[in-house]
Backbone as a ProteinNet text record, in pm:
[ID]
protein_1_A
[PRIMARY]
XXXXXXXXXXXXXXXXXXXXXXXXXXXXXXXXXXXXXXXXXXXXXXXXXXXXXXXXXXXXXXXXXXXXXXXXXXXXXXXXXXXXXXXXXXXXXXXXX
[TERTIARY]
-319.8	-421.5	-429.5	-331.8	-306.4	-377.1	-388.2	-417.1	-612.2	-642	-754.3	-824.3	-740.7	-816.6	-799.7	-689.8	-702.8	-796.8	-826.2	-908.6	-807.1	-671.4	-622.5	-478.2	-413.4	-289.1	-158.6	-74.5	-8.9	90.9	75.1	151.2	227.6	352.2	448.1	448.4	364.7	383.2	508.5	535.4	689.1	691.6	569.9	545.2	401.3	437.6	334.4	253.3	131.9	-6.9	-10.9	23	37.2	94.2	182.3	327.5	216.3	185	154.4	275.7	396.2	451.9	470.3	460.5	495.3	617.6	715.3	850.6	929.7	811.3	892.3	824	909.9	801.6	732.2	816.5	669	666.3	501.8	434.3	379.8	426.6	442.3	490.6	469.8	587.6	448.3	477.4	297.1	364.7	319.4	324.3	173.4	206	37.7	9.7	154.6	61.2	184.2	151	233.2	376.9	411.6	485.4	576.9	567.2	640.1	713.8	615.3	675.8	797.5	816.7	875.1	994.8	1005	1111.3	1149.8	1097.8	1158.9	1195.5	1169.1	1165.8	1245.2	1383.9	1424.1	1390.5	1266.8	1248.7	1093.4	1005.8	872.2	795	832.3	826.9	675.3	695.3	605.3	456.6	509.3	409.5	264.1	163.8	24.4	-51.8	-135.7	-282.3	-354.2	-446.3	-547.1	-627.6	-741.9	-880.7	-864.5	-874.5	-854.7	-979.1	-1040.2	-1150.1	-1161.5	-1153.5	-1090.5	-929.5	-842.4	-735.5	-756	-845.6	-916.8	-983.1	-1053	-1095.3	-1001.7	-982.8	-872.7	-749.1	-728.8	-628.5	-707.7	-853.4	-895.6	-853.7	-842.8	-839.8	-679.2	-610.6	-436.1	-396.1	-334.2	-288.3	-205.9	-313.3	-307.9	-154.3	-71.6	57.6	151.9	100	221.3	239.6	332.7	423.7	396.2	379.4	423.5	485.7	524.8	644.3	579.1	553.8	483.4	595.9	552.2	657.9	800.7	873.8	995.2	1091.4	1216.4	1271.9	1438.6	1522.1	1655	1722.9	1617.4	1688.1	1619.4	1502.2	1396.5	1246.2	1165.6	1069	942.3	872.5	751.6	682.1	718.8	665.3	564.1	454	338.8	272.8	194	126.1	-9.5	-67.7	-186.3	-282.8	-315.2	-406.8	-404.3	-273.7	-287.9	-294.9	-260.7	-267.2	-410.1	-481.5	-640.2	-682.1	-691	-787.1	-749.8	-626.4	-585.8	-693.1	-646.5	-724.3	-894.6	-926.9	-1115.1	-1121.4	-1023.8	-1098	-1103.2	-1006.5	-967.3	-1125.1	-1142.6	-1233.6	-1336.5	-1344.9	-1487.3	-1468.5	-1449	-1364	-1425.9	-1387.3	-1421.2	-1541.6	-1574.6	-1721.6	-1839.2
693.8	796	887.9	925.8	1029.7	1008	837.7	819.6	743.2	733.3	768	868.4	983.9	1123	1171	1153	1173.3	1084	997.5	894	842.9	838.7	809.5	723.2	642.5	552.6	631.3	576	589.9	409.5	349.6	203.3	174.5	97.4	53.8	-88.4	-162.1	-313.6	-359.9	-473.4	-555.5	-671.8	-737.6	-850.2	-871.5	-921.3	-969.5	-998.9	-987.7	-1006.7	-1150.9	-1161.4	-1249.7	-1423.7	-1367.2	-1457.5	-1527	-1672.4	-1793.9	-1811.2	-1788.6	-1842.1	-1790.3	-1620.4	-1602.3	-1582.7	-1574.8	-1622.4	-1489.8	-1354.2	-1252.9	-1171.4	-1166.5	-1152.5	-1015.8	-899	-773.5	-777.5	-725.3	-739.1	-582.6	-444.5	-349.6	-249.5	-116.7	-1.4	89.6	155	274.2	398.8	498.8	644.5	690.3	780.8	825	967.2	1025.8	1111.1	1076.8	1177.6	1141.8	1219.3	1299.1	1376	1342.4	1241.1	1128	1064.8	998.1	905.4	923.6	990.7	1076	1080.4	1167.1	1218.5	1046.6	960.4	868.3	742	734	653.8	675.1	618.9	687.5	604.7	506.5	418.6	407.2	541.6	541.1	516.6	505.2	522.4	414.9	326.1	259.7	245.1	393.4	400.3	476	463.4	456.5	515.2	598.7	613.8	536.4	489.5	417.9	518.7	506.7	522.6	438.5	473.9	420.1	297.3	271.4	193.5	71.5	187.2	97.7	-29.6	39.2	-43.6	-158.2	-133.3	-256	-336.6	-253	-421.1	-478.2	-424.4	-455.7	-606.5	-559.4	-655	-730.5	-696.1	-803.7	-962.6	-1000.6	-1139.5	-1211.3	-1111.4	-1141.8	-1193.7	-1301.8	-1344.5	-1251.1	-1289.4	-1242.5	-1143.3	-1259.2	-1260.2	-1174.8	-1137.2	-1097.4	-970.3	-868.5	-765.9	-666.4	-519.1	-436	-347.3	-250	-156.9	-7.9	57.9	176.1	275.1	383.4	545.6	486.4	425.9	413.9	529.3	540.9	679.6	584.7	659.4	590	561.5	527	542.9	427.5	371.3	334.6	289.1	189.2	151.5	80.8	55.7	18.6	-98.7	-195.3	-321.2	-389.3	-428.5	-473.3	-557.6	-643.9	-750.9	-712.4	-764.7	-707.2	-739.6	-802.2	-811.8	-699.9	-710.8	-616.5	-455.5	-430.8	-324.2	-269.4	-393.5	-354.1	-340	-427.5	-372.4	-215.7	-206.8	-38	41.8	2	113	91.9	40.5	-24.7	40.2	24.6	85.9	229.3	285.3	441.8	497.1	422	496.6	490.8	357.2	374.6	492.9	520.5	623.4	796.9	788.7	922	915.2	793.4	813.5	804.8
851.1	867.8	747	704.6	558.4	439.5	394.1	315.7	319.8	410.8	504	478.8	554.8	502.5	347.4	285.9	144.1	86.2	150.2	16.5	-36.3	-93.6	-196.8	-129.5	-261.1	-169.2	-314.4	-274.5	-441.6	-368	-472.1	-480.4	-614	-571.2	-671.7	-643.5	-708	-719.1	-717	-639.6	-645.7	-726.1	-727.6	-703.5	-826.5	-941.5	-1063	-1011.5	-1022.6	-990.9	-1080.7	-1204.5	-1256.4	-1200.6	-1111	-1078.2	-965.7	-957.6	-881.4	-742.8	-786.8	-772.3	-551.1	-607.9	-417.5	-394.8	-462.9	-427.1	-335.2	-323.6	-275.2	-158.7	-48.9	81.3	71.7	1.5	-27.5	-181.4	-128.5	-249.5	-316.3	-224.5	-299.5	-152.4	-231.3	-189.9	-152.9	-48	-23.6	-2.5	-60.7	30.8	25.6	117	130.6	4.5	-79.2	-171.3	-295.3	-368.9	-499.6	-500.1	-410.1	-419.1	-365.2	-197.5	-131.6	-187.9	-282.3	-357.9	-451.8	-501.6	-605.6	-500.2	-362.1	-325.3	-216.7	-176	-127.8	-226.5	-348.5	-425.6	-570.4	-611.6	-786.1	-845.3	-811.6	-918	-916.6	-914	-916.9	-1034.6	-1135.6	-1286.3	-1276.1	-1163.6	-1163.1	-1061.9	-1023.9	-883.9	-963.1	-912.3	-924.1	-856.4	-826.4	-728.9	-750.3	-694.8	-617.4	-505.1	-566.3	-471.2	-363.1	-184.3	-124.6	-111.3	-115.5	-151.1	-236.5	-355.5	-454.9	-444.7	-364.9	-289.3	-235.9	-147.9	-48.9	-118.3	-238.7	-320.1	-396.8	-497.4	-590.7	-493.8	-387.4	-318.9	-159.4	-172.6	-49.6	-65.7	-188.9	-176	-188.1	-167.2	-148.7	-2.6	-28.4	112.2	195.5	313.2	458.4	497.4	468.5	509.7	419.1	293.8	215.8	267.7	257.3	348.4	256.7	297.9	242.6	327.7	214.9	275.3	253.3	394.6	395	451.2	326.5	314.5	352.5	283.4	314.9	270.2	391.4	323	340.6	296.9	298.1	415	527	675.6	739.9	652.7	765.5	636.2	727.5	605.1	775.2	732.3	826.3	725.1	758.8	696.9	830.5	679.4	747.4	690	731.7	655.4	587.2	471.5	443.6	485.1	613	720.9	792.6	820	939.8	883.8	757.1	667.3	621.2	596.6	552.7	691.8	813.6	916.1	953	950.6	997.3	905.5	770.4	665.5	734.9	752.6	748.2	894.1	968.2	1115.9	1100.1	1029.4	1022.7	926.5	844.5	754.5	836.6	909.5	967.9	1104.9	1129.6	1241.6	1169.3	1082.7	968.8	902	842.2	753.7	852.3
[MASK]
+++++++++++++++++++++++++++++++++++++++++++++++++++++++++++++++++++++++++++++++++++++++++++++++++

């Protein structure tokens, strides 16, 4: 919902966009602002914003199945598939816009 109402995602790729290969079941790291990230993450160096919009395109055509890992803190992580990750995002916006 957070990143919904912000408009905005912040993501740390795991997984080369480049790489064919698949070999790793998540394919990135989410918090919903930049500041999250920073305090659940010591290895953000690589984390990013993204327009939430822009998100959904950029990665509509990534298989179904690959996993990500949303706001993880050192106790606990909420892994989800990017099916089931984009319909959440797409129902929520449509919910708000």
């Amino acid at each position: 919902n957070t990143v919904t109402d912000l408009e905005m995602i912040w993501i740390m790729p795991l997984v080369d966009e480049d790489d064919d290969s698949k070999t790793k079941n998540i394919y990135a790291v989410l918090w919903p602002c930049k500041e999250l990230s920073k305090y659940c993450s010591t290895e953000c160096k690589g984390t990013v914003s993204m327009e939430i919009h822009e998100f959904l395109d950029s990665y509509k055509n990534l298989d179904e199945t690959m996993q990500f890992v949303v706001f993880p803190t050192e106790s606990d992580a909420y892994r989800v598939t990017w099916g089931q990750l984009y319909n959440d995002i797409v129902e929520h916006l449509e919910e708000i816009e």
